[in-house]
Coordinates of C-alpha atoms in Angstrom, one line a residue:
Chain A
M2 CA 0.0 0.0 0.0
I3 CA 1.4 3.4 -1.0
Q4 CA 1.7 5.7 2.1
L5 CA 2.4 9.4 2.4
A6 CA 6.2 9.0 2.5
D7 CA 6.1 7.0 -0.8
A8 CA 3.8 9.6 -2.3
R9 CA 6.1 12.5 -1.4
R10 CA 9.1 10.7 -3.0
I11 CA 7.0 10.1 -6.2
L12 CA 5.8 13.8 -6.3
A13 CA 9.4 15.1 -5.8
A14 CA 10.8 13.0 -8.7
A15 CA 7.9 14.0 -11.0
E16 CA 8.3 17.7 -10.1
K17 CA 12.1 17.5 -10.7
K18 CA 11.4 16.2 -14.2
A19 CA 8.8 19.0 -14.7
E20 CA 11.3 21.6 -13.8
E21 CA 13.9 20.1 -16.2
I22 CA 11.5 20.3 -19.1
G23 CA 10.3 23.8 -18.0
Q24 CA 6.6 22.9 -17.7
P25 CA 4.9 23.4 -14.3
M26 CA 2.6 20.5 -13.4
N27 CA -0.2 19.3 -11.1
V28 CA 0.8 15.9 -9.7
A29 CA -1.4 13.5 -7.7
V30 CA -0.8 10.0 -6.2
V31 CA -3.6 7.6 -5.2
D32 CA -3.3 4.3 -3.2
A33 CA -4.5 0.8 -4.1
G34 CA -8.1 1.8 -3.2
G35 CA -7.9 4.7 -5.7
N36 CA -8.0 7.2 -2.8
L37 CA -5.9 10.4 -3.0
V38 CA -2.7 10.3 -0.8
A39 CA -1.0 13.5 -1.9
F40 CA -1.3 16.3 -4.4
E41 CA 0.8 19.3 -5.4
R42 CA 0.4 22.1 -7.9
M43 CA 3.6 23.7 -9.0
E44 CA 3.7 27.5 -9.4
N45 CA 1.9 28.7 -12.5
A46 CA 0.6 25.2 -13.3
W47 CA -2.9 25.1 -14.9
L48 CA -5.9 25.4 -12.5
G49 CA -8.0 23.1 -14.7
S50 CA -5.4 20.4 -14.2
I51 CA -6.0 20.1 -10.4
D52 CA -9.0 18.0 -11.2
I53 CA -7.5 16.2 -14.2
S54 CA -4.3 15.1 -12.5
Q55 CA -6.3 13.5 -9.7
K56 CA -8.7 11.8 -12.1
K57 CA -5.8 10.5 -14.2
A58 CA -4.3 8.9 -11.2
W59 CA -7.7 7.4 -10.2
T60 CA -8.3 6.1 -13.7
S61 CA -4.9 4.4 -13.9
R62 CA -5.6 2.5 -10.7
A63 CA -9.3 1.9 -11.6
F64 CA -8.3 0.1 -14.8
D65 CA -4.7 -0.9 -14.0
I66 CA -3.5 0.8 -17.2
T67 CA -1.9 4.0 -18.4
T68 CA -4.4 6.7 -19.4
K69 CA -2.4 6.9 -22.6
D70 CA -3.1 3.2 -23.5
L71 CA -6.7 3.5 -22.3
G72 CA -7.2 6.5 -24.5
A73 CA -5.9 4.5 -27.5
N74 CA -8.8 2.1 -27.0
S75 CA -11.5 4.7 -26.3
Q76 CA -11.7 6.8 -29.5
S77 CA -14.8 6.8 -31.7
G78 CA -15.0 3.3 -33.2
D79 CA -12.8 1.7 -30.5
Q80 CA -13.9 -1.0 -28.1
F81 CA -14.1 1.3 -25.1
F82 CA -15.5 4.4 -26.7
G83 CA -17.8 6.1 -24.2
I84 CA -15.9 5.0 -21.1
H85 CA -15.2 8.6 -20.4
A86 CA -18.9 9.1 -19.6
S87 CA -18.7 6.4 -16.9
N88 CA -17.9 6.7 -13.2
D89 CA -19.5 10.2 -13.0
G90 CA -16.9 11.7 -15.3
K91 CA -13.8 10.5 -13.3
V92 CA -12.3 8.6 -16.3
M93 CA -9.6 10.4 -18.1
I94 CA -8.6 9.0 -21.5
F95 CA -5.5 11.0 -22.4
A96 CA -1.8 10.6 -21.4
G97 CA -0.5 11.4 -17.9
G98 CA -1.7 8.6 -15.6
I99 CA 0.4 5.5 -14.9
P100 CA -0.2 2.6 -12.5
I101 CA 2.4 2.0 -9.8
K102 CA 3.3 -1.6 -9.3
K103 CA 5.1 -3.6 -6.6
D104 CA 5.9 -7.3 -7.2
G105 CA 3.7 -7.2 -10.3
K106 CA 0.7 -6.0 -8.5
V107 CA -0.8 -2.5 -8.8
V108 CA -0.6 -0.7 -5.5
G109 CA -1.5 2.8 -6.6
A110 CA -1.1 5.3 -9.4
I111 CA 0.3 8.7 -10.4
G112 CA -1.6 11.3 -12.4
V113 CA 0.1 14.4 -14.0
S114 CA -1.5 17.3 -15.9
G115 CA -0.2 20.6 -17.0
G116 CA 1.4 20.3 -20.4
S117 CA 1.2 18.3 -23.6
G118 CA 0.3 14.6 -23.4
A119 CA 3.9 13.6 -24.0
Q120 CA 5.1 16.0 -21.3
D121 CA 2.5 14.7 -18.8
H122 CA 3.4 11.1 -19.5
A123 CA 7.1 11.7 -19.2
V124 CA 6.7 13.5 -15.9
A125 CA 4.5 10.6 -14.6
E126 CA 7.1 8.1 -15.7
A127 CA 9.8 10.0 -13.7
G128 CA 7.5 9.8 -10.7
V129 CA 6.9 6.1 -11.0
A130 CA 10.6 5.4 -11.3
A131 CA 11.1 6.9 -7.9
Y132 CA 9.0 4.2 -6.2
Chain B
M1 CA -39.6 -10.4 -12.9
I2 CA -36.0 -11.3 -12.1
Q3 CA -35.6 -11.9 -8.3
L4 CA -32.5 -12.4 -6.2
A5 CA -32.4 -16.2 -6.6
D6 CA -32.4 -15.7 -10.4
A7 CA -29.7 -13.1 -10.2
R8 CA -27.5 -15.3 -8.1
R9 CA -27.7 -18.1 -10.7
I10 CA -26.9 -15.6 -13.5
L11 CA -23.9 -14.2 -11.6
A12 CA -22.6 -17.7 -10.8
A13 CA -22.7 -18.7 -14.5
A14 CA -21.0 -15.5 -15.6
E15 CA -18.3 -15.8 -13.0
K16 CA -17.6 -19.4 -13.9
K17 CA -17.0 -18.3 -17.5
A18 CA -14.8 -15.4 -16.3
E19 CA -12.7 -17.9 -14.4
E20 CA -12.4 -20.1 -17.5
I21 CA -11.1 -17.3 -19.6
G22 CA -8.9 -16.1 -16.7
Q23 CA -10.2 -12.6 -16.5
P24 CA -11.7 -11.3 -13.2
M25 CA -14.9 -9.4 -13.8
N26 CA -17.5 -7.2 -12.2
V27 CA -21.0 -8.5 -12.8
A28 CA -24.4 -6.8 -12.2
V29 CA -28.0 -7.9 -12.8
V30 CA -31.0 -5.5 -13.0
D31 CA -34.7 -6.3 -13.0
A32 CA -37.4 -5.2 -15.4
G33 CA -37.5 -1.8 -13.7
G34 CA -33.8 -1.3 -14.4
N35 CA -33.1 -1.5 -10.7
L36 CA -30.0 -3.4 -9.4
V37 CA -30.8 -6.8 -7.9
A38 CA -27.3 -8.1 -7.3
F39 CA -23.6 -7.3 -8.0
E40 CA -20.3 -9.0 -7.4
R41 CA -16.7 -8.0 -8.0
M42 CA -14.3 -10.9 -8.4
E43 CA -10.9 -10.7 -6.7
N44 CA -8.6 -8.4 -8.6
A45 CA -11.3 -7.1 -11.0
W46 CA -11.0 -3.5 -12.1
L47 CA -12.3 -0.9 -9.6
G48 CA -13.5 1.3 -12.4
S49 CA -15.8 -1.4 -13.7
I50 CA -17.9 -1.5 -10.5
D51 CA -19.8 1.4 -12.0
I52 CA -19.5 0.4 -15.6
S53 CA -21.0 -3.1 -15.1
Q54 CA -24.0 -1.7 -13.3
K55 CA -24.5 0.9 -16.0
K56 CA -24.2 -1.7 -18.8
A57 CA -26.9 -3.7 -17.2
W58 CA -29.1 -0.6 -16.8
T59 CA -28.5 0.5 -20.4
S60 CA -29.4 -3.0 -21.8
R61 CA -32.7 -2.9 -20.0
A62 CA -33.3 0.8 -20.7
F63 CA -33.1 0.3 -24.4
D64 CA -33.8 -3.4 -24.6
I65 CA -30.6 -4.0 -26.6
T66 CA -27.1 -5.3 -26.1
T67 CA -24.6 -2.4 -25.3
K68 CA -22.5 -3.9 -28.1
D69 CA -25.3 -3.2 -30.6
L70 CA -26.2 0.1 -29.1
G71 CA -22.5 1.1 -29.4
A72 CA -22.5 0.2 -33.1
N73 CA -25.0 2.9 -33.6
S74 CA -23.5 5.5 -31.3
Q75 CA -20.1 6.3 -32.7
S76 CA -19.3 9.7 -34.1
G77 CA -21.4 10.1 -37.2
D78 CA -23.9 7.5 -36.2
Q79 CA -27.6 8.0 -35.5
F80 CA -27.3 7.8 -31.7
F81 CA -24.0 9.6 -31.3
G82 CA -24.2 11.5 -28.0
I83 CA -26.5 9.1 -26.3
H84 CA -23.8 8.4 -23.7
A85 CA -24.2 11.9 -22.4
S86 CA -27.9 11.3 -21.6
N87 CA -29.5 9.9 -18.4
D88 CA -26.9 11.5 -16.2
G89 CA -24.1 9.4 -17.8
K90 CA -25.8 6.1 -17.1
V91 CA -25.7 5.0 -20.8
M92 CA -22.8 2.7 -21.6
I93 CA -22.1 2.1 -25.4
F94 CA -19.6 -0.7 -25.4
A95 CA -19.9 -4.4 -25.2
G96 CA -20.8 -6.2 -22.0
G97 CA -24.5 -5.6 -21.4
I98 CA -27.3 -7.9 -22.6
P99 CA -31.0 -7.9 -22.0
I100 CA -32.5 -11.0 -20.4
K101 CA -35.8 -12.2 -21.9
K102 CA -38.6 -14.5 -20.9
D103 CA -41.2 -15.5 -23.5
G104 CA -39.9 -12.9 -25.8
K105 CA -40.3 -10.1 -23.2
V106 CA -37.3 -8.3 -21.6
V107 CA -37.4 -9.0 -17.8
G108 CA -34.0 -7.6 -16.8
A109 CA -30.4 -7.4 -18.0
I110 CA -26.9 -8.4 -17.1
G111 CA -23.8 -6.1 -17.3
V112 CA -20.2 -7.3 -17.3
S113 CA -17.0 -5.3 -17.1
G114 CA -13.4 -6.1 -16.4
G115 CA -11.8 -7.2 -19.7
S116 CA -11.9 -6.5 -23.4
G117 CA -15.2 -5.9 -25.1
A118 CA -15.2 -9.4 -26.5
Q119 CA -14.5 -10.9 -23.1
D120 CA -17.1 -8.9 -21.3
H121 CA -19.7 -9.8 -23.9
A122 CA -18.8 -13.5 -23.7
V123 CA -19.1 -13.6 -20.0
A124 CA -22.5 -11.7 -20.1
E125 CA -23.8 -14.3 -22.6
A126 CA -22.8 -17.1 -20.2
G127 CA -24.8 -15.4 -17.5
V128 CA -27.9 -14.9 -19.7
A129 CA -27.8 -18.6 -20.7
A130 CA -28.2 -19.6 -17.0
Y131 CA -31.6 -17.9 -16.8
Chain C
M24 CA -8.7 -7.1 2.6
I25 CA -12.3 -8.3 2.3
Q26 CA -12.7 -10.4 -0.8
L27 CA -15.8 -11.8 -2.6
A28 CA -16.0 -15.0 -0.5
D29 CA -16.0 -12.9 2.7
A30 CA -18.6 -10.6 1.3
R31 CA -20.9 -13.4 0.4
R32 CA -20.8 -14.9 3.9
I33 CA -21.5 -11.5 5.4
L34 CA -24.5 -10.9 3.0
A35 CA -25.9 -14.4 3.8
A36 CA -25.8 -13.8 7.5
A37 CA -27.4 -10.3 7.2
E38 CA -30.2 -11.7 4.9
K39 CA -30.9 -14.5 7.3
K40 CA -31.4 -11.9 10.0
A41 CA -33.6 -9.9 7.7
E42 CA -35.8 -12.9 7.1
E43 CA -36.1 -13.6 10.8
I44 CA -37.4 -10.1 11.5
G45 CA -39.5 -10.2 8.3
Q46 CA -38.2 -7.1 6.7
P47 CA -36.6 -7.4 3.2
M48 CA -33.3 -5.5 2.9
N49 CA -30.7 -4.1 0.6
V50 CA -27.2 -5.2 1.7
A51 CA -23.8 -4.0 0.5
V52 CA -20.2 -4.7 1.5
V53 CA -17.2 -2.6 0.6
D54 CA -13.5 -3.3 1.1
A55 CA -10.8 -1.3 2.8
G56 CA -10.6 1.1 -0.1
G57 CA -14.3 1.8 0.2
N58 CA -15.0 0.1 -3.1
L59 CA -18.1 -2.2 -3.5
V60 CA -17.4 -5.9 -3.3
A61 CA -21.0 -7.3 -3.4
F62 CA -24.6 -6.2 -3.2
E63 CA -27.9 -7.9 -3.0
R64 CA -31.5 -6.7 -2.9
M65 CA -34.0 -9.1 -1.3
E66 CA -37.4 -9.6 -2.9
N67 CA -39.7 -6.6 -2.2
A68 CA -36.9 -4.5 -0.6
W69 CA -37.1 -0.8 -1.2
L70 CA -35.7 0.5 -4.5
G71 CA -34.5 3.7 -2.9
S72 CA -32.3 1.7 -0.5
I73 CA -30.2 0.3 -3.3
D74 CA -28.2 3.5 -3.2
I75 CA -28.5 4.1 0.5
S76 CA -27.2 0.7 1.5
Q77 CA -24.1 1.2 -0.6
K78 CA -23.5 4.7 0.7
K79 CA -23.9 3.5 4.3
A80 CA -21.2 0.9 3.7
W81 CA -19.0 3.5 2.1
T82 CA -19.6 6.0 4.9
S83 CA -18.7 3.5 7.7
R84 CA -15.4 2.7 6.0
A85 CA -14.8 6.4 5.1
F86 CA -15.0 7.5 8.7
D87 CA -14.3 4.2 10.5
I88 CA -17.6 4.5 12.5
T89 CA -21.1 3.2 12.5
T90 CA -23.5 5.5 10.6
K91 CA -25.6 5.4 13.7
D92 CA -22.9 7.0 15.8
L93 CA -21.9 9.4 13.0
G94 CA -25.5 10.5 12.9
A95 CA -25.5 11.2 16.6
N96 CA -22.8 13.8 16.0
S97 CA -24.3 15.3 12.8
Q98 CA -27.6 16.8 13.8
S99 CA -28.2 20.5 13.8
G100 CA -26.0 22.0 16.5
D101 CA -23.6 19.0 16.6
Q102 CA -19.9 19.1 15.7
F103 CA -20.3 17.4 12.4
F104 CA -23.6 19.0 11.2
G105 CA -23.3 19.5 7.5
I106 CA -21.2 16.4 6.8
H107 CA -24.0 14.9 4.8
A108 CA -23.4 17.5 2.2
S109 CA -19.7 16.4 1.7
N110 CA -18.3 13.8 -0.6
D111 CA -20.9 14.5 -3.3
G112 CA -23.8 13.2 -1.2
K113 CA -22.2 9.9 -0.4
V114 CA -22.3 10.4 3.4
M115 CA -25.3 8.7 5.1
I116 CA -25.9 9.7 8.7
F117 CA -28.6 7.3 9.9
A118 CA -28.3 3.8 11.2
G119 CA -27.4 0.7 9.1
G120 CA -23.7 1.1 8.3
I121 CA -21.0 -0.7 10.4
P122 CA -17.2 -0.9 9.9
I123 CA -15.8 -4.4 9.7
K124 CA -12.5 -4.9 11.6
K125 CA -9.8 -7.5 11.7
D126 CA -7.1 -7.4 14.4
G127 CA -8.4 -4.0 15.4
K128 CA -8.0 -2.5 11.9
V129 CA -10.9 -1.5 9.7
V130 CA -10.8 -3.7 6.6
G131 CA -14.2 -2.9 5.1
A132 CA -17.8 -2.2 6.0
I133 CA -21.4 -3.3 5.6
G134 CA -24.4 -1.1 4.8
V135 CA -28.0 -2.2 5.2
S136 CA -31.2 -0.3 4.2
G137 CA -34.8 -1.3 3.9
G138 CA -36.4 -0.9 7.3
S139 CA -36.3 1.2 10.4
G140 CA -33.0 2.4 11.7
A141 CA -33.1 -0.2 14.5
Q142 CA -33.8 -3.0 12.0
D143 CA -31.1 -1.9 9.6
H144 CA -28.5 -1.7 12.3
A145 CA -29.5 -5.1 13.7
V146 CA -29.2 -6.7 10.3
A147 CA -25.9 -5.1 9.7
E148 CA -24.6 -6.4 13.1
A149 CA -25.6 -9.9 12.1
G150 CA -23.6 -9.5 8.9
V151 CA -20.5 -8.2 10.8
A152 CA -20.7 -11.2 13.2
A153 CA -20.3 -13.6 10.3
Y154 CA -16.8 -12.2 9.4
Chain D
M19 CA -0.3 34.6 -3.1
I20 CA 0.3 31.2 -1.4
Q21 CA 2.7 29.1 -3.5
L22 CA 3.7 25.5 -3.2
A23 CA 6.7 26.2 -0.9
D24 CA 4.4 28.0 1.6
A25 CA 1.8 25.2 1.4
R26 CA 4.4 22.6 2.2
R27 CA 5.5 24.5 5.3
I28 CA 1.9 24.9 6.4
L29 CA 1.2 21.2 5.9
A30 CA 4.3 20.2 7.8
A31 CA 3.3 22.2 10.8
A32 CA -0.2 20.9 10.8
E33 CA 0.9 17.3 10.5
K34 CA 3.4 17.8 13.3
K35 CA 0.5 19.0 15.5
A36 CA -1.6 16.0 14.4
E37 CA 1.2 13.6 15.4
E38 CA 1.4 15.3 18.8
I39 CA -2.2 14.8 19.5
G40 CA -2.1 11.3 18.0
Q41 CA -4.8 11.8 15.4
P42 CA -4.0 11.2 11.7
M43 CA -5.4 13.9 9.5
N44 CA -6.1 15.0 5.9
V45 CA -4.7 18.5 5.3
A46 CA -5.3 20.8 2.3
V47 CA -4.2 24.3 1.4
V48 CA -5.8 26.6 -1.2
D49 CA -4.6 29.9 -2.6
A50 CA -6.3 33.3 -2.9
G51 CA -8.3 32.0 -5.8
G52 CA -9.6 29.1 -3.7
N53 CA -7.8 26.6 -5.8
L54 CA -5.9 23.6 -4.3
V55 CA -2.2 24.1 -3.9
A56 CA -1.3 21.0 -1.9
F57 CA -2.9 18.1 -0.1
E58 CA -1.7 15.2 2.1
R59 CA -3.4 12.3 3.8
M60 CA -1.5 10.9 6.8
E61 CA -1.3 7.2 7.3
N62 CA -4.7 5.8 8.6
A63 CA -6.5 9.1 8.3
W64 CA -10.2 8.9 7.3
L65 CA -10.9 8.4 3.6
G66 CA -14.0 10.5 3.8
S67 CA -12.0 13.4 4.9
I68 CA -10.0 13.7 1.7
D69 CA -12.9 15.6 0.3
I70 CA -13.9 17.4 3.5
S71 CA -10.4 18.8 4.2
Q72 CA -10.3 20.3 0.7
K73 CA -13.8 21.7 1.0
K74 CA -13.1 23.2 4.4
A75 CA -10.1 25.1 2.9
W76 CA -12.2 26.2 0.0
T77 CA -15.0 27.4 2.3
S78 CA -12.7 29.4 4.5
R79 CA -11.3 31.3 1.5
A80 CA -14.7 31.6 -0.2
F81 CA -16.2 33.4 2.8
D82 CA -13.0 34.6 4.5
I83 CA -14.1 33.0 7.8
T84 CA -13.3 29.9 9.8
T85 CA -15.6 27.0 9.1
K86 CA -16.2 26.9 12.9
D87 CA -17.6 30.4 12.9
L88 CA -19.5 29.9 9.7
G89 CA -21.0 26.8 11.3
A90 CA -22.1 28.8 14.3
N91 CA -24.3 30.8 12.0
S92 CA -25.6 27.9 9.8
Q93 CA -27.5 25.6 12.2
S94 CA -31.2 25.2 11.8
G95 CA -32.8 28.5 12.7
D96 CA -29.7 30.5 12.0
Q97 CA -29.2 33.3 9.4
F98 CA -27.1 31.1 7.0
F99 CA -29.0 27.8 7.5
G100 CA -28.9 26.0 4.1
I101 CA -25.6 27.5 2.9
H102 CA -24.2 23.9 2.9
A103 CA -26.4 23.1 0.0
S104 CA -24.9 25.9 -2.1
N105 CA -21.9 25.9 -4.4
D106 CA -22.6 22.3 -5.5
G107 CA -22.0 21.0 -1.9
K108 CA -18.6 22.6 -1.5
V109 CA -19.5 24.5 1.6
M110 CA -18.4 22.8 4.9
I111 CA -19.9 24.3 8.1
F112 CA -18.0 22.5 10.8
A113 CA -14.6 23.2 12.4
G114 CA -11.3 22.7 10.6
G115 CA -11.0 25.4 8.0
I116 CA -9.2 28.7 8.7
P117 CA -8.3 31.6 6.3
I118 CA -4.7 32.5 6.0
K119 CA -3.9 36.2 6.1
K120 CA -1.0 38.4 5.1
D121 CA -1.0 42.1 6.1
G122 CA -4.7 41.8 7.0
K123 CA -5.6 40.4 3.6
V124 CA -6.8 36.8 3.0
V125 CA -4.3 35.0 0.7
G126 CA -5.5 31.5 1.1
A127 CA -6.8 28.9 3.6
I128 CA -6.1 25.6 5.3
G129 CA -8.6 22.8 5.8
V130 CA -8.1 19.9 8.2
S131 CA -10.3 16.8 8.7
G132 CA -9.8 13.5 10.5
G133 CA -10.7 14.0 14.1
S134 CA -13.2 15.8 16.3
G135 CA -14.1 19.4 15.5
A136 CA -11.8 20.7 18.2
Q137 CA -8.9 18.5 17.0
D138 CA -9.3 19.6 13.4
H139 CA -9.4 23.3 14.4
A140 CA -6.3 23.0 16.6
V141 CA -4.3 21.3 13.8
A142 CA -5.4 23.9 11.3
E143 CA -4.3 26.7 13.7
A144 CA -0.9 25.1 13.9
G145 CA -0.7 25.1 10.1
V146 CA -1.7 28.8 9.9
A147 CA 0.9 29.7 12.5
A148 CA 3.6 28.4 10.2
Y149 CA 2.8 30.9 7.5

């Protein structure tokens, strides 16, 4: 189970990456139950991404998949098209959410929002690597 | 009218199929009124599918159609595109929901979520067959 | 962590009690993350209690307290008055929800709805006793 | 304007107080715009308070008042009774939220949830003192 100390380490690594690429981010970490453990908004990061980062983290845990990969199956004509309307709008289907695993089992997830999809995903990867 | 004893039999058959294909599932059964009768989440099944399985069941009863067939008419450009935004987000338009009939009349529905569209539909069919 | 087999045992014991007192019930069990594991609506149980039973279970896990005791602190003038407006309306403040503990730690909860507060609480207690 | 570095200092002071009184807490800080800057859930803190702590912080900034004082005017029969139903349920009317001021001007707020009203308020005060 991801606890606060883990989440802080993950946030720090993600934010370090965000600084390197010069894009302020919102970063959220949820535990195995999909419940928020920690969140930080960097200076000048988008306000609209407070919600998105948290929902990306939730989505990645809820379906044990990156939001990037989920999105690739959720466009019009795809097998999961319409999934973004489920769960009271909590499902995000664009890059920035990644499950966090331990011994092959998903124990939580990170969600990043504040830049392009590629930037969000890269920052999330940096966070995951710190666990 | 589907009652609890029927729903349990349907769930058991669906879960047996889920075990056979090795994919843990969320399974829900609604009655003729579209109201939930029973729900079960198998060990390690996706958390995000708790909601989706119930909404697939509701959708199949609400429109007396499989969610797979409804989805085939609800992609961008199709006659029902946008229907997933109706009913406060309760309409699911991807495979896994199937109406349950008795003497040609819809008496309820099953909704399955936890794998690919094809897997969800197959597990739902196994559930229906047990009624 | 409460799994499906545990939840079924809890539901069965709760429903047995409901039958004894002659009041059909809706019964829900959530795990440590507050996520639904299983739900059953007995024949002729109230439709409006499908939602309430699930939210009572969630509430008992979310605050590690019975909804009866939470309610006793949430009336007008009490220290938690207004808590029922939090969490997007998921907080139930009347009897029927009880946390489920293992080795002193809350691992899930049961929620029962379909009768008077006293009946709901008694049925929930019967469910907890089966864990 | 409260920035992330300020919020971290406030969270740390609040959590130190929470540890002293032996009650794990959820702590949130919002800026002058009422938007979340940082949030942390301590180990074993209530899941239902993730939402409440954030809404207490928002409420304190939204009305430039402690939620304890707002609550004192919002019970049944009081001048603001019913305010908890406004703003899509974001208004919390029990202790734990305190505005943060600089030169007499409100620049943000802290929200704490996880214990009794008195505990939440005391932990929030410790956080404010660190600014």
